[in-house]
């Protein structure tokens, strides 16, 4: 890649970074004005070129008509030293001999035998009938020159017609001046109009943004004011209101869950506190084991509630990789790991002889929290199966018993 191309790319990237810092209204105005300015300049240049081509075509038609008229005078032997003029006063018609001297002219001041104002010899393309504006004719401005070879009597001659470009150049100059003044003024007017229109168009968006900024987590019940027009901004407002409704429902569900969890945690904590106060004030060796068992029950309830809260938090964590919850795991390893953990926590003998191998797709942590339920019992989101007291027995995929 050449240095010039690399520099052009860096300049373009720098310009893009600068434009991204501008507001949407400014960017829309800038790009739209640039497009309009380019289109206006292109249209002006096209108008100038088209008008110039049309005027020169008309001048060529006039010149060829003059050539035909003079040729007719020569054929009918009516050519005199003064050629009658039916064109503009600045037009020049001359009949030149082989040496470039004037034999007849439309100019009163140019007599027969006088030198011509046209160059001698004429360029071949002019003699061939092609019009040109590159010839200098005396000091009388610009002309559109055409020529046609002919014979006057037995001698060769050339008819030369020069049509003045003064009127055409004046028209083109006036149009150019008008475009030079009008295009910037029109561009400025278009820029102001686009900026005003973009501001009014984006005003509902700014209103929606301001209302959305005022809505906090405590007033999610509020809704955005929708514009009257059924356009894209109205659809945006409807979408934002739907999102606020979903957030409101999620917030209500979260508050309800927190209230329920707080209520569930308050009961075992109060029971633990009361029993501990009784044990500290009235110690009784015969009653302490029963109280300890009751405290163990309440502690297990607290443990289950905390495990449920943690499981719910993990399931709703958006940053948690989803691949961990969809991998293939060995179910027997999960069961045996949990059995070993239970054996270390409680003096219980767990029979794992009926545990068999099996592979499932899931989350090992969530499977560890699965609790074996008895008929009619309310499920808990995460509660490990453990012995509940002497003589009780629960069965999972493997069998474990309190002995």
Tab-separated table of C-alpha atoms in Angstrom:
chain	number	residue	atom	x	y	z
A	1	UNK	CA	0.000	0.000	0.000
A	2	UNK	CA	1.448	3.376	-1.014
A	3	UNK	CA	2.006	6.149	1.484
A	4	UNK	CA	-0.485	8.375	-0.259
A	5	UNK	CA	-3.242	5.779	-0.056
A	6	UNK	CA	-2.422	5.104	3.607
A	7	UNK	CA	-2.550	8.841	4.344
A	8	UNK	CA	-5.916	9.101	2.585
A	9	UNK	CA	-7.311	6.256	4.690
A	10	UNK	CA	-6.028	7.817	7.899
A	11	UNK	CA	-7.578	11.166	6.961
A	12	UNK	CA	-10.896	9.512	6.179
A	13	UNK	CA	-10.857	7.611	9.499
A	14	UNK	CA	-10.019	10.829	11.377
A	15	UNK	CA	-12.905	12.624	9.653
A	16	UNK	CA	-15.295	9.812	10.586
A	17	UNK	CA	-14.227	9.996	14.245
A	18	UNK	CA	-14.780	13.743	14.260
A	19	UNK	CA	-18.237	13.484	12.707
A	20	UNK	CA	-19.299	10.802	15.216
A	21	UNK	CA	-18.833	13.308	18.021
A	22	UNK	CA	-21.398	15.651	16.498
A	23	UNK	CA	-25.094	15.501	17.294
A	24	UNK	CA	-27.497	13.640	15.045
A	25	UNK	CA	-29.127	16.902	13.976
A	26	UNK	CA	-25.754	18.368	12.987
A	27	UNK	CA	-24.730	15.235	11.093
A	28	UNK	CA	-28.022	15.070	9.201
A	29	UNK	CA	-27.781	18.767	8.320
A	30	UNK	CA	-24.156	18.462	7.254
A	31	UNK	CA	-24.590	15.400	5.057
A	32	UNK	CA	-27.865	16.568	3.516
A	33	UNK	CA	-26.428	20.024	2.798
A	34	UNK	CA	-23.338	18.482	1.227
A	35	UNK	CA	-25.457	16.289	-1.027
A	36	UNK	CA	-27.690	19.218	-2.004
A	37	UNK	CA	-24.669	21.444	-2.658
A	38	UNK	CA	-23.026	18.817	-4.875
A	39	UNK	CA	-26.287	18.223	-6.720
A	40	UNK	CA	-26.835	21.984	-7.188
A	41	UNK	CA	-23.306	22.557	-8.483
A	42	UNK	CA	-23.638	19.583	-10.838
A	43	UNK	CA	-26.987	20.873	-12.063
A	44	UNK	CA	-25.528	24.364	-12.576
A	45	UNK	CA	-22.587	23.015	-14.549
A	46	UNK	CA	-24.928	20.864	-16.597
A	47	UNK	CA	-27.113	23.879	-17.296
A	48	UNK	CA	-24.108	25.936	-18.397
A	49	UNK	CA	-22.762	23.189	-20.647
A	50	UNK	CA	-26.186	22.458	-22.087
A	51	UNK	CA	-26.905	26.121	-22.770
A	52	UNK	CA	-23.469	26.600	-24.325
A	53	UNK	CA	-23.942	23.577	-26.579
A	54	UNK	CA	-27.418	24.756	-27.592
A	55	UNK	CA	-26.269	28.311	-28.351
A	56	UNK	CA	-23.263	27.139	-30.354
A	57	UNK	CA	-25.485	24.763	-32.298
A	58	UNK	CA	-27.773	27.666	-33.143
A	59	UNK	CA	-24.764	29.767	-34.155
A	60	UNK	CA	-23.504	26.949	-36.364
A	61	UNK	CA	-26.928	26.693	-37.977
A	62	UNK	CA	-26.875	30.453	-38.636
A	63	UNK	CA	-23.342	30.241	-40.090
A	64	UNK	CA	-24.212	27.349	-42.392
A	65	UNK	CA	-27.300	29.205	-43.560
A	66	UNK	CA	-25.098	32.205	-44.465
A	67	UNK	CA	-22.756	29.906	-46.337
A	68	UNK	CA	-25.658	28.510	-48.303
A	69	UNK	CA	-26.934	32.016	-49.129
A	70	UNK	CA	-23.560	33.204	-50.432
A	71	UNK	CA	-23.121	29.957	-52.415
A	72	UNK	CA	-26.504	30.609	-54.021
A	73	UNK	CA	-25.411	34.153	-54.973
A	74	UNK	CA	-22.275	32.732	-56.598
A	75	UNK	CA	-24.208	30.083	-58.521
A	76	UNK	CA	-26.640	32.673	-59.873
A	77	UNK	CA	-23.773	35.111	-60.681
A	78	UNK	CA	-25.220	37.702	-58.330
A	79	UNK	CA	-22.195	38.122	-56.061
A	80	UNK	CA	-21.144	41.752	-55.669
A	81	UNK	CA	-18.311	43.298	-53.710
A	82	UNK	CA	-20.703	44.011	-50.843
A	83	UNK	CA	-22.495	40.989	-49.509
A	84	UNK	CA	-25.872	41.830	-47.964
A	85	UNK	CA	-26.041	40.994	-44.286
A	86	UNK	CA	-29.080	39.360	-42.714
A	87	UNK	CA	-27.374	38.489	-39.420
A	88	UNK	CA	-26.121	40.543	-36.523
A	89	UNK	CA	-23.990	43.610	-37.045
A	90	UNK	CA	-20.957	41.798	-35.615
A	91	UNK	CA	-21.215	38.888	-38.065
A	92	UNK	CA	-18.612	38.827	-40.837
A	93	UNK	CA	-18.953	37.158	-44.273
A	94	UNK	CA	-16.072	37.217	-46.777
A	95	UNK	CA	-15.251	35.524	-50.053
A	96	UNK	CA	-11.483	35.012	-50.355
A	97	UNK	CA	-9.444	34.134	-53.421
A	98	UNK	CA	-6.616	31.605	-53.517
A	99	UNK	CA	-4.106	34.152	-52.188
A	100	UNK	CA	-6.290	35.087	-49.216
A	101	UNK	CA	-7.368	38.477	-50.619
A	102	UNK	CA	-10.926	39.680	-50.198
A	103	UNK	CA	-13.148	39.494	-53.279
A	104	UNK	CA	-16.415	40.283	-51.537
A	105	UNK	CA	-17.286	41.170	-47.961
A	106	UNK	CA	-20.214	42.128	-45.772
A	107	UNK	CA	-18.104	44.899	-44.191
A	108	UNK	CA	-18.282	48.345	-45.791
A	109	UNK	CA	-14.707	49.095	-44.750
A	110	UNK	CA	-13.245	46.030	-46.434
A	111	UNK	CA	-12.950	46.474	-50.186
A	112	UNK	CA	-11.977	43.998	-52.899
A	113	UNK	CA	-8.263	43.143	-52.889
A	114	UNK	CA	-7.725	44.198	-49.280
A	115	UNK	CA	-6.153	41.726	-46.865
A	116	UNK	CA	-8.545	39.594	-44.915
A	117	UNK	CA	-8.862	39.527	-41.168
A	118	UNK	CA	-8.864	35.720	-41.269
A	119	UNK	CA	-5.584	33.825	-41.103
A	120	UNK	CA	-4.090	32.648	-44.380
A	121	UNK	CA	-4.165	29.799	-45.012
A	122	UNK	CA	-7.210	28.688	-43.069
A	123	UNK	CA	-6.877	25.589	-40.870
A	124	UNK	CA	-7.788	22.348	-42.675
A	125	UNK	CA	-10.593	21.526	-40.256
A	126	UNK	CA	-12.230	24.882	-40.998
A	127	UNK	CA	-11.944	24.361	-44.737
A	128	UNK	CA	-13.463	20.899	-44.261
A	129	UNK	CA	-16.602	22.514	-42.815
A	130	UNK	CA	-15.989	22.085	-39.069
A	131	UNK	CA	-16.819	25.086	-36.898
A	132	UNK	CA	-14.157	26.469	-34.603
A	133	UNK	CA	-13.710	29.260	-32.086
A	134	UNK	CA	-9.913	29.158	-31.958
A	135	UNK	CA	-9.293	31.674	-34.754
A	136	UNK	CA	-8.449	35.257	-33.967
A	137	UNK	CA	-10.183	37.668	-36.293
A	138	UNK	CA	-8.592	41.096	-36.037
A	139	UNK	CA	-9.318	42.634	-32.657
A	140	UNK	CA	-13.070	42.207	-32.686
A	141	UNK	CA	-13.715	39.609	-30.002
A	142	UNK	CA	-14.592	35.914	-30.336
A	143	UNK	CA	-16.316	34.362	-33.317
A	144	UNK	CA	-17.647	31.035	-34.407
A	145	UNK	CA	-15.944	30.483	-37.803
A	146	UNK	CA	-17.123	28.235	-40.639
A	147	UNK	CA	-15.778	27.972	-44.190
A	148	UNK	CA	-16.747	26.305	-47.465
A	149	UNK	CA	-14.590	25.974	-50.625
A	150	UNK	CA	-16.191	27.191	-53.879
A	151	UNK	CA	-15.327	28.604	-57.314
A	152	UNK	CA	-16.016	32.103	-58.571
A	153	UNK	CA	-15.883	31.932	-62.309
A	154	UNK	CA	-12.954	29.694	-63.132
A	155	UNK	CA	-10.928	30.562	-60.021
A	156	UNK	CA	-11.019	28.791	-56.647
A	157	UNK	CA	-12.345	30.744	-53.679
A	158	UNK	CA	-13.380	30.211	-50.099
A	159	UNK	CA	-16.496	31.485	-48.343
A	160	UNK	CA	-15.792	32.321	-44.685
A	161	UNK	CA	-18.502	33.146	-42.180
A	162	UNK	CA	-17.722	34.375	-38.631
A	163	UNK	CA	-20.704	34.543	-36.280
A	164	UNK	CA	-20.122	36.712	-33.222
A	165	UNK	CA	-20.140	35.029	-29.814
A	166	UNK	CA	-20.708	38.275	-27.929
A	167	UNK	CA	-24.370	37.676	-27.182
A	168	UNK	CA	-23.820	34.036	-26.269
A	169	UNK	CA	-20.884	34.897	-24.016
A	170	UNK	CA	-22.896	37.636	-22.343
A	171	UNK	CA	-25.715	35.186	-21.662
A	172	UNK	CA	-23.337	32.549	-20.317
A	173	UNK	CA	-21.531	35.138	-18.185
A	174	UNK	CA	-24.791	36.357	-16.684
A	175	UNK	CA	-25.867	32.780	-15.938
A	176	UNK	CA	-22.476	31.989	-14.366
A	177	UNK	CA	-22.695	35.056	-12.154
A	178	UNK	CA	-26.196	34.068	-11.099
A	179	UNK	CA	-25.068	30.547	-10.259
A	180	UNK	CA	-22.033	31.759	-8.315
A	181	UNK	CA	-24.283	33.963	-6.194
A	182	UNK	CA	-27.349	31.740	-6.123
A	183	UNK	CA	-25.808	28.342	-5.356
A	184	UNK	CA	-24.243	29.384	-2.003
A	185	UNK	CA	-27.417	31.264	-1.054
A	186	UNK	CA	-29.573	28.272	-1.988
A	187	UNK	CA	-27.233	25.927	-0.100
A	188	UNK	CA	-27.430	28.100	3.021
A	189	UNK	CA	-31.237	28.203	2.747
A	190	UNK	CA	-31.367	24.417	2.334
A	191	UNK	CA	-29.036	23.923	5.319
A	192	UNK	CA	-31.221	26.143	7.503
A	193	UNK	CA	-34.374	24.362	6.338
A	194	UNK	CA	-32.884	20.905	6.933
A	195	UNK	CA	-31.599	21.902	10.373
A	196	UNK	CA	-35.009	23.279	11.342
A	197	UNK	CA	-36.836	20.228	9.967
A	198	UNK	CA	-34.422	17.790	11.646
A	199	UNK	CA	-34.801	19.628	14.950
A	200	UNK	CA	-38.580	19.441	14.799
A	201	UNK	CA	-38.439	15.805	13.718
A	202	UNK	CA	-36.108	14.835	16.562
A	203	UNK	CA	-37.993	16.864	19.170
A	204	UNK	CA	-40.285	13.922	20.108
A	205	UNK	CA	-37.171	11.755	20.512
A	206	UNK	CA	-35.690	14.310	22.899
A	207	UNK	CA	-38.995	14.377	24.777
A	208	UNK	CA	-38.980	10.583	25.095
A	209	UNK	CA	-35.347	10.664	26.218
A	210	UNK	CA	-36.060	13.253	28.895
A	211	UNK	CA	-39.052	11.324	30.215
A	212	UNK	CA	-37.067	8.074	30.206
A	213	UNK	CA	-34.244	9.789	32.117
A	214	UNK	CA	-36.712	10.907	34.822
A	215	UNK	CA	-38.004	7.363	35.391
A	216	UNK	CA	-36.158	5.630	38.223
A	217	UNK	CA	-36.394	2.206	39.810
A	218	UNK	CA	-39.025	3.474	42.250
A	219	UNK	CA	-41.508	4.709	39.622
A	220	UNK	CA	-41.377	2.092	36.906
A	221	UNK	CA	-45.172	2.342	36.694
A	222	UNK	CA	-44.794	5.575	34.721
A	223	UNK	CA	-45.094	5.508	30.941
A	224	UNK	CA	-43.764	7.700	28.157
A	225	UNK	CA	-46.058	10.130	26.342
A	226	UNK	CA	-46.535	8.867	22.786
A	227	UNK	CA	-46.558	11.353	19.861
A	228	UNK	CA	-49.715	11.777	17.826
A	229	UNK	CA	-48.128	10.741	14.527
A	230	UNK	CA	-48.149	7.036	13.758
A	231	UNK	CA	-44.517	6.946	12.634
A	232	UNK	CA	-41.236	5.321	13.649
A	233	UNK	CA	-40.939	7.534	16.734
A	234	UNK	CA	-44.393	6.404	17.875
A	235	UNK	CA	-43.282	2.784	17.400
A	236	UNK	CA	-40.154	3.543	19.439
A	237	UNK	CA	-42.278	4.978	22.243
A	238	UNK	CA	-44.540	1.916	22.218
A	239	UNK	CA	-41.497	-0.365	22.432
A	240	UNK	CA	-40.045	1.624	25.337
A	241	UNK	CA	-43.384	1.508	27.172
A	242	UNK	CA	-43.523	-2.259	26.690
A	243	UNK	CA	-40.004	-2.523	28.085
A	244	UNK	CA	-40.987	-0.393	31.091
A	245	UNK	CA	-43.999	-2.642	31.650
A	246	UNK	CA	-41.775	-5.730	31.661
A	247	UNK	CA	-39.324	-4.046	34.015
A	248	UNK	CA	-42.198	-3.060	36.291
A	249	UNK	CA	-43.475	-6.633	36.388
A	250	UNK	CA	-39.973	-7.936	37.105
A	251	UNK	CA	-39.507	-5.358	39.858
A	252	UNK	CA	-42.843	-6.286	41.455
A	253	UNK	CA	-41.946	-9.976	41.296
A	254	UNK	CA	-38.546	-9.253	42.826
A	255	UNK	CA	-40.055	-7.232	45.675
A	256	UNK	CA	-42.583	-9.981	46.309
A	257	UNK	CA	-39.823	-12.570	46.352
A	258	UNK	CA	-37.707	-10.521	48.754
A	259	UNK	CA	-40.688	-10.066	51.052
A	260	UNK	CA	-41.459	-13.791	50.998
A	261	UNK	CA	-37.820	-14.685	51.599
A	262	UNK	CA	-37.588	-12.226	54.498
A	263	UNK	CA	-40.739	-13.696	56.022
A	264	UNK	CA	-39.430	-17.238	55.623
A	265	UNK	CA	-36.089	-16.315	57.187
A	266	UNK	CA	-37.652	-14.429	60.096
A	267	UNK	CA	-39.473	-17.488	61.523
A	268	UNK	CA	-36.517	-19.870	61.960
A	269	UNK	CA	-34.321	-17.038	63.205
A	270	UNK	CA	-36.874	-16.103	65.851
A	271	UNK	CA	-37.209	-19.746	66.861
A	272	UNK	CA	-33.443	-20.163	67.103
A	273	UNK	CA	-33.139	-17.034	69.219
A	274	UNK	CA	-35.912	-18.078	71.583
A	275	UNK	CA	-34.558	-21.594	72.104
A	276	UNK	CA	-31.021	-20.313	72.599
A	277	UNK	CA	-32.273	-17.833	75.211
A	278	UNK	CA	-34.091	-20.638	77.025
A	279	UNK	CA	-30.996	-22.831	76.967
A	280	UNK	CA	-28.795	-19.996	78.281
A	281	UNK	CA	-31.166	-19.029	81.119
A	282	UNK	CA	-32.491	-22.468	82.140
A	283	UNK	CA	-29.881	-25.137	81.404
A	284	UNK	CA	-31.263	-28.655	81.625
A	285	UNK	CA	-29.103	-31.653	80.705
A	286	UNK	CA	-32.135	-33.817	79.979
A	287	UNK	CA	-33.797	-31.315	77.703
A	288	UNK	CA	-30.731	-29.954	75.846
A	289	UNK	CA	-30.501	-32.808	73.279
A	290	UNK	CA	-34.121	-32.224	72.231
A	291	UNK	CA	-33.541	-28.501	71.978
A	292	UNK	CA	-30.374	-29.156	69.977
A	293	UNK	CA	-32.379	-31.330	67.566
A	294	UNK	CA	-34.953	-28.555	67.159
A	295	UNK	CA	-32.187	-26.051	66.573
A	296	UNK	CA	-30.746	-28.383	63.957
A	297	UNK	CA	-34.117	-28.455	62.211
A	298	UNK	CA	-34.289	-24.647	62.157
A	299	UNK	CA	-30.703	-24.414	60.993
A	300	UNK	CA	-31.533	-26.806	58.168
A	301	UNK	CA	-34.466	-24.597	57.179
A	302	UNK	CA	-32.200	-21.563	57.103
A	303	UNK	CA	-29.674	-23.539	55.081
A	304	UNK	CA	-32.324	-24.560	52.561
A	305	UNK	CA	-33.584	-20.988	52.188
A	306	UNK	CA	-30.070	-19.642	51.659
A	307	UNK	CA	-29.351	-22.395	49.118
A	308	UNK	CA	-32.573	-21.500	47.295
A	309	UNK	CA	-31.624	-17.837	47.169
A	310	UNK	CA	-28.175	-18.684	45.839
A	311	UNK	CA	-29.603	-21.037	43.212
A	312	UNK	CA	-32.081	-18.372	42.087
A	313	UNK	CA	-29.326	-15.763	41.926
A	314	UNK	CA	-27.156	-18.067	39.827
A	315	UNK	CA	-30.003	-18.900	37.448
A	316	UNK	CA	-30.770	-15.217	36.833
A	317	UNK	CA	-27.159	-14.080	36.525
A	318	UNK	CA	-26.665	-12.881	32.903
A	319	UNK	CA	-22.885	-13.001	33.254
A	320	UNK	CA	-22.879	-16.712	33.972
A	321	UNK	CA	-21.572	-18.728	30.999
A	322	UNK	CA	-24.380	-20.727	29.421
A	323	UNK	CA	-21.990	-23.416	28.308
A	324	UNK	CA	-21.593	-24.609	31.897
A	325	UNK	CA	-25.331	-25.313	32.155
A	326	UNK	CA	-25.416	-27.364	28.970
A	327	UNK	CA	-22.481	-29.714	29.305
A	328	UNK	CA	-22.645	-33.478	29.644
A	329	UNK	CA	-21.943	-34.695	33.186
A	330	UNK	CA	-21.874	-38.028	34.999
A	331	UNK	CA	-24.908	-38.198	37.274
A	332	UNK	CA	-23.443	-40.943	39.470
A	333	UNK	CA	-20.408	-38.733	40.252
A	334	UNK	CA	-22.737	-35.934	41.375
A	335	UNK	CA	-24.667	-38.334	43.655
A	336	UNK	CA	-21.543	-39.940	45.127
A	337	UNK	CA	-19.926	-36.546	45.754
A	338	UNK	CA	-23.015	-35.390	47.629
A	339	UNK	CA	-23.131	-38.647	49.639
A	340	UNK	CA	-19.525	-38.149	50.733
A	341	UNK	CA	-20.343	-34.599	51.779
A	342	UNK	CA	-23.372	-35.747	53.808
A	343	UNK	CA	-21.336	-38.464	55.535
A	344	UNK	CA	-18.825	-35.831	56.642
A	345	UNK	CA	-21.588	-33.541	57.970
A	346	UNK	CA	-23.761	-36.045	59.906
A	347	UNK	CA	-23.287	-39.332	61.680
A	348	UNK	CA	-25.300	-41.265	59.171
A	349	UNK	CA	-24.632	-44.373	57.181
A	350	UNK	CA	-25.782	-43.943	53.592
A	351	UNK	CA	-26.238	-46.969	51.363
A	352	UNK	CA	-24.981	-46.109	47.842
A	353	UNK	CA	-24.943	-49.664	46.454
A	354	UNK	CA	-27.857	-49.011	44.087
A	355	UNK	CA	-26.275	-45.929	42.524
A	356	UNK	CA	-25.622	-46.676	38.851
A	357	UNK	CA	-23.880	-44.751	36.113
A	358	UNK	CA	-25.668	-42.334	33.823
A	359	UNK	CA	-24.830	-39.316	31.677
A	360	UNK	CA	-27.106	-36.296	31.391
A	361	UNK	CA	-26.825	-32.809	29.953
A	362	UNK	CA	-27.232	-30.193	32.646
A	363	UNK	CA	-25.654	-28.182	35.450
A	364	UNK	CA	-23.838	-30.141	38.153
A	365	UNK	CA	-24.454	-27.467	40.792
A	366	UNK	CA	-28.183	-27.398	40.044
A	367	UNK	CA	-28.388	-31.196	40.136
A	368	UNK	CA	-26.613	-31.206	43.490
A	369	UNK	CA	-29.395	-28.993	44.846
A	370	UNK	CA	-32.164	-31.384	43.761
A	371	UNK	CA	-34.152	-32.607	46.750
A	372	UNK	CA	-36.078	-35.860	46.974
A	373	UNK	CA	-39.690	-34.902	47.700
A	374	UNK	CA	-42.252	-36.845	49.611
A	375	UNK	CA	-45.875	-36.926	48.332
A	376	UNK	CA	-47.727	-33.682	49.030
A	377	UNK	CA	-44.627	-31.795	50.164
A	378	UNK	CA	-43.945	-28.333	48.737
A	379	UNK	CA	-40.783	-28.339	46.616
A	380	UNK	CA	-37.764	-26.313	47.604
A	381	UNK	CA	-35.563	-24.714	44.934
A	382	UNK	CA	-32.361	-26.071	46.356
A	383	UNK	CA	-32.338	-28.482	49.280
A	384	UNK	CA	-30.025	-31.415	49.599
A	385	UNK	CA	-31.464	-34.669	50.858
A	386	UNK	CA	-30.359	-35.389	54.409
A	387	UNK	CA	-31.637	-37.521	57.323
A	388	UNK	CA	-34.311	-35.737	59.332
A	389	UNK	CA	-34.232	-37.798	62.532
A	390	UNK	CA	-34.086	-41.278	64.028
A	391	UNK	CA	-36.013	-43.918	62.172
A	392	UNK	CA	-36.731	-41.717	59.135
A	393	UNK	CA	-35.783	-42.950	55.705
A	394	UNK	CA	-35.623	-41.276	52.279
A	395	UNK	CA	-34.831	-42.796	48.920
A	396	UNK	CA	-33.065	-41.093	46.043
A	397	UNK	CA	-31.481	-42.701	42.985
A	398	UNK	CA	-29.246	-44.478	45.491
A	399	UNK	CA	-30.629	-45.477	48.871
A	400	UNK	CA	-29.419	-43.992	52.142
A	401	UNK	CA	-30.781	-44.673	55.617
A	402	UNK	CA	-30.244	-43.323	59.082
A	403	UNK	CA	-29.215	-46.193	61.304
